[in-house]
Coordinates of C-alpha atoms in Angstrom, one line a residue:
M25 CA -93.1 10.6 246.9
S26 CA -91.8 12.4 249.8
D27 CA -93.4 15.4 251.5
M28 CA -90.5 15.9 252.7
T29 CA -90.0 20.4 252.8
F30 CA -86.3 21.9 253.2
E31 CA -88.5 23.5 256.7
R32 CA -89.9 20.3 257.9
M33 CA -86.1 18.6 257.0
I34 CA -84.5 21.7 259.2
Q35 CA -87.0 20.8 262.1
Q36 CA -85.9 17.2 261.6
M37 CA -82.3 17.3 261.4
T38 CA -80.2 16.1 264.1
P39 CA -76.7 17.8 266.3
A40 CA -74.7 15.3 264.7
I41 CA -76.2 16.1 261.4
Y42 CA -76.2 19.5 262.1
A43 CA -72.3 18.3 262.6
S44 CA -71.6 16.9 259.6
L45 CA -73.4 19.6 256.9
K46 CA -71.1 22.1 259.1
Q47 CA -67.7 20.3 258.9
A48 CA -69.1 19.9 254.6
V49 CA -69.4 23.9 254.3
S50 CA -66.3 24.1 256.6
L51 CA -64.3 22.0 253.9
R52 CA -65.7 22.1 250.6
K53 CA -66.1 18.3 250.6
W54 CA -68.7 16.0 252.1
P55 CA -67.3 13.1 254.8
D56 CA -66.5 10.7 252.2
G57 CA -63.7 13.0 250.1
R58 CA -66.0 14.1 247.3
M59 CA -66.1 18.2 246.7
L60 CA -69.5 20.3 247.3
S61 CA -70.4 21.7 244.1
T62 CA -71.5 25.6 244.6
E63 CA -75.3 24.9 244.7
Q64 CA -74.5 22.0 247.7
T65 CA -72.5 24.3 249.5
A66 CA -75.5 26.9 249.1
L67 CA -77.9 25.2 250.4
C68 CA -76.1 23.5 253.1
L69 CA -75.0 26.4 254.2
E70 CA -78.3 27.8 254.4
A71 CA -79.8 24.5 256.4
V72 CA -76.4 24.7 258.9
M73 CA -77.8 28.7 259.1
R74 CA -81.7 27.8 259.4
Y75 CA -80.9 24.8 262.2
E76 CA -78.4 27.3 264.1
A77 CA -81.3 30.3 264.4
E78 CA -84.0 27.5 264.7
N79 CA -81.9 26.1 267.8
K80 CA -80.5 28.5 269.4
V81 CA -77.6 27.9 268.7
P82 CA -74.7 30.6 270.7
E83 CA -74.1 33.3 268.9
R84 CA -70.1 32.4 269.4
E85 CA -70.7 28.4 267.8
R86 CA -72.4 29.6 265.0
V87 CA -70.9 28.9 261.4
G88 CA -69.0 32.8 260.0
Y89 CA -68.8 33.9 263.4
L90 CA -65.9 35.7 264.0
E91 CA -64.8 37.7 267.1
R92 CA -64.3 41.8 267.0
R93 CA -61.1 42.6 268.3
T94 CA -58.7 45.5 267.7
C95 CA -55.4 46.2 268.5
G96 CA -55.9 46.5 272.3
A97 CA -58.0 49.0 271.9
D98 CA -62.3 48.9 272.5
S99 CA -64.9 47.0 269.9
S100 CA -65.6 50.2 268.4
G101 CA -62.0 50.2 267.2
A102 CA -61.4 54.5 268.3
G103 CA -58.0 55.1 269.5
V104 CA -56.4 52.8 267.4
S105 CA -53.8 54.5 265.4
P106 CA -52.7 54.8 261.6
E107 CA -49.6 52.9 262.3
M108 CA -51.1 50.6 264.6
T109 CA -53.9 49.7 261.2
G110 CA -50.9 49.6 258.5
L111 CA -53.0 52.8 257.4
A112 CA -49.6 54.9 258.7
R113 CA -47.3 53.0 255.8
D114 CA -46.9 54.4 252.5
A115 CA -48.5 51.8 249.7
A116 CA -46.0 53.7 247.4
G117 CA -42.2 52.4 249.1
D118 CA -43.6 48.3 249.9

């Protein structure tokens, strides 16, 4: 019987396995085309996130990274007019 634990698997994960799991989560399917189940997706995502944390993967390269951008204003969104965000439109008139 194997004494492989989830933690140990993360510690022994190679960059190639990490990349494969990251792609599988992104596409929701294995490299051979089979679809990931909900449980497989969750486990793969957890493994990818744990690998990234333990290996100090730069934030911009991490799964789920979203660059903060606004319509030309500072990153807080201050100064963005309602017209630029689309909030000024009358929803009933669309």
